[in-house]
Amino acid sequence: MSYQTILVEQRGAVTLVTLNRPQALNALNSQVLSELLEAMAAFDKDPTQGCAVITGSEKAFAAGADIKEMQAQGFADMYGHDFFAGWDAFTRTRKPVIAAVAGYALGGGCELAMMCDFILAADSAKFGQPEIKLAVSPGMGGSQRLARAVGKAKAMEMCLTGRMIDAAEAERAGLVARIVPAAELVEDAVETAATIAGMAPLAVLASKEMVNAAFETNLAQGVQFERRLFHALFGTADQKEGMAAFVEKRPGAWSGK
Ligand code: HXC
């Protein structure tokens, strides 16, 4: 498949997607969205692929939704077409997706990173929701995901002032899983993704689903959801294999069943 705004490469069981609109600092326009959705759907369906990494350039993961595309739109265009609703499909990707962020992750760029399952940040990363400076607001889930990730105080400050935070502040706040030297970011992310892709596939899907349930349920419902999925994993061949492999002191060989 050939795309114009993204590059897609398979490295073993890892799909590496690189946002590729350098002239616009990877601003997310409708073409990026449709190409990304197609690439993610193909990744999700491909039994040889276990985890994806989304990255940008050294300068920018993505500097936001495309301001030039939105500039002339009115309420009827935005509401009538439910602008940005297409991004919901991205969050329905069942296999794990890691955001590897170097440089700017602003507005929709920060929101895309937060739609991924976790963020690895280069020491050069900068996160922000600067839409307020354009007299608008986050529109791809940023106000909700940022508040859940960093808490009300920092989310509110960032959305109301547009202040960017650097990688160290983002890590302290819980927005990113880990900081990596910029030169090692993509390799580290691919290696992390390969580790995930090397786990039993059904346990990976279940683990992603249960952590995500923490954001959609109350505690008792979430714990019950976790327990039921945990029970279900005992119906898989890979559970038998995983526990036998541990007892026999050898690596597990997964069937995905
Ligand atoms: C369209 C963008 C863009 C964007 C940068 N560019 N960000 N184009 N949409 N979000 C373009 C610039 O117009 C410029 O094109 C080229 O990329 C390089 O950008 P510069 O500004 O010249 O680079 P620099 O001086 O290094 O500044 C980097 C920057 C700045 C600080 C990241 O570009 C910036 O502030 N960008 C906008 C960030 C932002 O507001 N993001 C939120 C967008 S709204 P030309 O053709 O001039 O060379 C959003 C909405 C979500 O995400 C929901 C709300 C509706």
Short mmCIF file of N, CA, C and O in Angstrom, two decimals, residues 205-255:
data_model
loop_
_atom_site.label_atom_id
_atom_site.label_comp_id
_atom_site.label_asym_id
_atom_site.label_seq_id
_atom_site.Cartn_x
_atom_site.Cartn_y
_atom_site.Cartn_z
N LEU A 205 -4.21 -8.66 24.04
CA LEU A 205 -5.50 -8.00 23.77
C LEU A 205 -6.27 -7.79 25.07
O LEU A 205 -6.84 -6.72 25.31
N ALA A 206 -6.28 -8.83 25.91
CA ALA A 206 -7.05 -8.76 27.15
C ALA A 206 -6.47 -7.70 28.09
O ALA A 206 -7.21 -6.94 28.73
N SER A 207 -5.14 -7.63 28.16
CA SER A 207 -4.51 -6.66 29.06
C SER A 207 -4.81 -5.24 28.62
O SER A 207 -5.11 -4.36 29.43
N LYS A 208 -4.75 -5.00 27.31
CA LYS A 208 -5.08 -3.66 26.79
C LYS A 208 -6.53 -3.32 27.13
O LYS A 208 -6.83 -2.23 27.62
N GLU A 209 -7.43 -4.27 26.88
CA GLU A 209 -8.85 -4.01 27.16
C GLU A 209 -9.10 -3.71 28.62
O GLU A 209 -9.89 -2.84 28.96
N MET A 210 -8.42 -4.43 29.52
CA MET A 210 -8.74 -4.22 30.94
C MET A 210 -8.15 -2.92 31.47
O MET A 210 -8.79 -2.24 32.26
N VAL A 211 -6.97 -2.54 31.00
CA VAL A 211 -6.45 -1.23 31.46
C VAL A 211 -7.36 -0.13 30.93
O VAL A 211 -7.72 0.80 31.66
N ASN A 212 -7.79 -0.24 29.68
CA ASN A 212 -8.69 0.79 29.14
C ASN A 212 -10.01 0.84 29.90
O ASN A 212 -10.60 1.91 30.05
N ALA A 213 -10.45 -0.31 30.43
CA ALA A 213 -11.72 -0.32 31.17
C ALA A 213 -11.62 0.54 32.43
O ALA A 213 -12.64 1.05 32.92
N ALA A 214 -10.40 0.75 32.93
CA ALA A 214 -10.23 1.58 34.13
C ALA A 214 -10.73 3.00 33.90
O ALA A 214 -11.05 3.72 34.84
N PHE A 215 -10.78 3.41 32.62
CA PHE A 215 -11.19 4.78 32.31
C PHE A 215 -12.66 4.88 31.93
O PHE A 215 -13.16 5.95 31.60
N GLU A 216 -13.34 3.74 31.91
CA GLU A 216 -14.74 3.74 31.45
C GLU A 216 -15.71 3.24 32.52
O GLU A 216 -16.90 3.25 32.33
N THR A 217 -15.17 2.71 33.65
CA THR A 217 -16.04 2.04 34.61
C THR A 217 -15.72 2.54 36.02
O THR A 217 -14.70 3.19 36.24
N ASN A 218 -16.58 2.18 36.98
CA ASN A 218 -16.17 2.41 38.36
C ASN A 218 -15.27 1.25 38.80
O ASN A 218 -15.09 0.27 38.07
N LEU A 219 -14.71 1.36 40.01
CA LEU A 219 -13.69 0.40 40.44
C LEU A 219 -14.24 -1.03 40.49
O LEU A 219 -13.62 -1.97 39.97
N ALA A 220 -15.42 -1.20 41.10
CA ALA A 220 -15.96 -2.56 41.25
C ALA A 220 -16.23 -3.19 39.89
O ALA A 220 -15.90 -4.36 39.66
N GLN A 221 -16.80 -2.42 38.96
CA GLN A 221 -17.06 -2.96 37.61
C GLN A 221 -15.75 -3.28 36.91
O GLN A 221 -15.62 -4.30 36.22
N GLY A 222 -14.76 -2.40 37.07
CA GLY A 222 -13.47 -2.60 36.42
C GLY A 222 -12.77 -3.85 36.94
O GLY A 222 -12.22 -4.64 36.18
N VAL A 223 -12.81 -4.03 38.25
CA VAL A 223 -12.17 -5.20 38.85
C VAL A 223 -12.87 -6.48 38.38
O VAL A 223 -12.24 -7.49 38.07
N GLN A 224 -14.20 -6.41 38.29
CA GLN A 224 -14.93 -7.59 37.83
C GLN A 224 -14.62 -7.91 36.36
O GLN A 224 -14.42 -9.06 35.97
N PHE A 225 -14.56 -6.83 35.56
CA PHE A 225 -14.22 -7.00 34.14
C PHE A 225 -12.84 -7.66 34.01
O PHE A 225 -12.66 -8.61 33.25
N GLU A 226 -11.89 -7.17 34.80
CA GLU A 226 -10.55 -7.75 34.79
C GLU A 226 -10.60 -9.23 35.15
O GLU A 226 -10.00 -10.09 34.48
N ARG A 227 -11.33 -9.54 36.23
CA ARG A 227 -11.34 -10.92 36.72
C ARG A 227 -11.94 -11.86 35.67
O ARG A 227 -11.47 -12.96 35.44
N ARG A 228 -13.01 -11.40 35.01
CA ARG A 228 -13.66 -12.26 34.00
C ARG A 228 -12.72 -12.52 32.82
O ARG A 228 -12.64 -13.64 32.31
N LEU A 229 -12.01 -11.48 32.39
CA LEU A 229 -11.06 -11.69 31.28
C LEU A 229 -9.92 -12.59 31.73
O LEU A 229 -9.45 -13.45 30.97
N PHE A 230 -9.47 -12.39 32.97
CA PHE A 230 -8.41 -13.25 33.53
C PHE A 230 -8.88 -14.70 33.52
O PHE A 230 -8.17 -15.61 33.08
N HIS A 231 -10.12 -14.93 33.98
CA HIS A 231 -10.67 -16.29 33.95
C HIS A 231 -10.68 -16.82 32.51
O HIS A 231 -10.31 -17.97 32.26
N ALA A 232 -11.10 -15.96 31.59
CA ALA A 232 -11.22 -16.39 30.20
C ALA A 232 -9.89 -16.84 29.62
O ALA A 232 -9.82 -17.77 28.81
N LEU A 233 -8.81 -16.20 30.06
CA LEU A 233 -7.49 -16.57 29.52
C LEU A 233 -7.12 -18.01 29.89
O LEU A 233 -6.28 -18.63 29.22
N PHE A 234 -7.78 -18.55 30.93
CA PHE A 234 -7.53 -19.96 31.30
C PHE A 234 -8.20 -20.93 30.33
O PHE A 234 -8.00 -22.14 30.43
N GLY A 235 -8.95 -20.38 29.39
CA GLY A 235 -9.51 -21.20 28.31
C GLY A 235 -8.61 -21.22 27.09
O GLY A 235 -8.98 -21.77 26.05
N THR A 236 -7.43 -20.60 27.18
CA THR A 236 -6.56 -20.55 25.99
C THR A 236 -5.46 -21.60 26.08
O THR A 236 -4.99 -21.96 27.17
N ALA A 237 -5.03 -22.06 24.90
CA ALA A 237 -3.90 -22.99 24.82
C ALA A 237 -2.63 -22.29 25.30
O ALA A 237 -1.75 -22.91 25.92
N ASP A 238 -2.54 -20.99 25.04
CA ASP A 238 -1.31 -20.28 25.41
C ASP A 238 -1.13 -20.18 26.92
O ASP A 238 0.00 -20.12 27.41
N GLN A 239 -2.22 -20.18 27.68
CA GLN A 239 -2.08 -20.20 29.15
C GLN A 239 -1.42 -21.51 29.58
O GLN A 239 -0.51 -21.53 30.41
N LYS A 240 -1.87 -22.62 28.97
CA LYS A 240 -1.27 -23.93 29.32
C LYS A 240 0.22 -23.90 28.95
O LYS A 240 1.07 -24.33 29.72
N GLU A 241 0.49 -23.40 27.76
CA GLU A 241 1.87 -23.34 27.27
C GLU A 241 2.72 -22.42 28.15
O GLU A 241 3.83 -22.77 28.54
N GLY A 242 2.18 -21.26 28.50
CA GLY A 242 2.94 -20.27 29.28
C GLY A 242 3.31 -20.82 30.65
O GLY A 242 4.45 -20.66 31.11
N MET A 243 2.37 -21.48 31.29
CA MET A 243 2.65 -21.99 32.64
C MET A 243 3.54 -23.24 32.58
O MET A 243 4.44 -23.41 33.42
N ALA A 244 3.32 -24.08 31.54
CA ALA A 244 4.20 -25.25 31.38
C ALA A 244 5.63 -24.78 31.09
O ALA A 244 6.60 -25.30 31.66
N ALA A 245 5.77 -23.77 30.24
CA ALA A 245 7.10 -23.26 29.87
C ALA A 245 7.81 -22.73 31.12
O ALA A 245 9.01 -22.94 31.30
N PHE A 246 7.06 -22.05 31.99
CA PHE A 246 7.67 -21.54 33.22
C PHE A 246 8.19 -22.70 34.06
O PHE A 246 9.35 -22.71 34.50
N VAL A 247 7.33 -23.71 34.25
CA VAL A 247 7.71 -24.84 35.11
C VAL A 247 8.89 -25.60 34.50
O VAL A 247 9.79 -26.05 35.20
N GLU A 248 8.90 -25.70 33.17
CA GLU A 248 9.98 -26.45 32.49
C GLU A 248 11.19 -25.57 32.19
O GLU A 248 12.12 -25.99 31.51
N LYS A 249 11.17 -24.34 32.66
CA LYS A 249 12.30 -23.41 32.50
C LYS A 249 12.71 -23.23 31.04
O LYS A 249 13.88 -23.41 30.67
N ARG A 250 11.72 -22.94 30.18
CA ARG A 250 12.00 -22.68 28.75
C ARG A 250 11.08 -21.55 28.30
O ARG A 250 10.08 -21.26 28.97
N PRO A 251 11.42 -20.91 27.20
CA PRO A 251 10.53 -19.85 26.71
C PRO A 251 9.23 -20.43 26.16
O PRO A 251 9.23 -21.55 25.62
N GLY A 252 8.15 -19.71 26.27
CA GLY A 252 6.86 -20.16 25.74
C GLY A 252 6.84 -20.05 24.22
O GLY A 252 7.49 -19.17 23.65
N ALA A 253 6.13 -20.96 23.57
CA ALA A 253 5.96 -20.88 22.12
C ALA A 253 4.46 -20.70 21.87
O ALA A 253 3.68 -21.63 22.08
N TRP A 254 4.05 -19.52 21.46
CA TRP A 254 2.62 -19.17 21.45
C TRP A 254 1.92 -19.61 20.18
O TRP A 254 2.47 -19.48 19.08
N SER A 255 0.70 -20.07 20.33
CA SER A 255 -0.10 -20.43 19.15
C SER A 255 -1.12 -19.33 18.84
O SER A 255 -1.74 -19.34 17.79
#
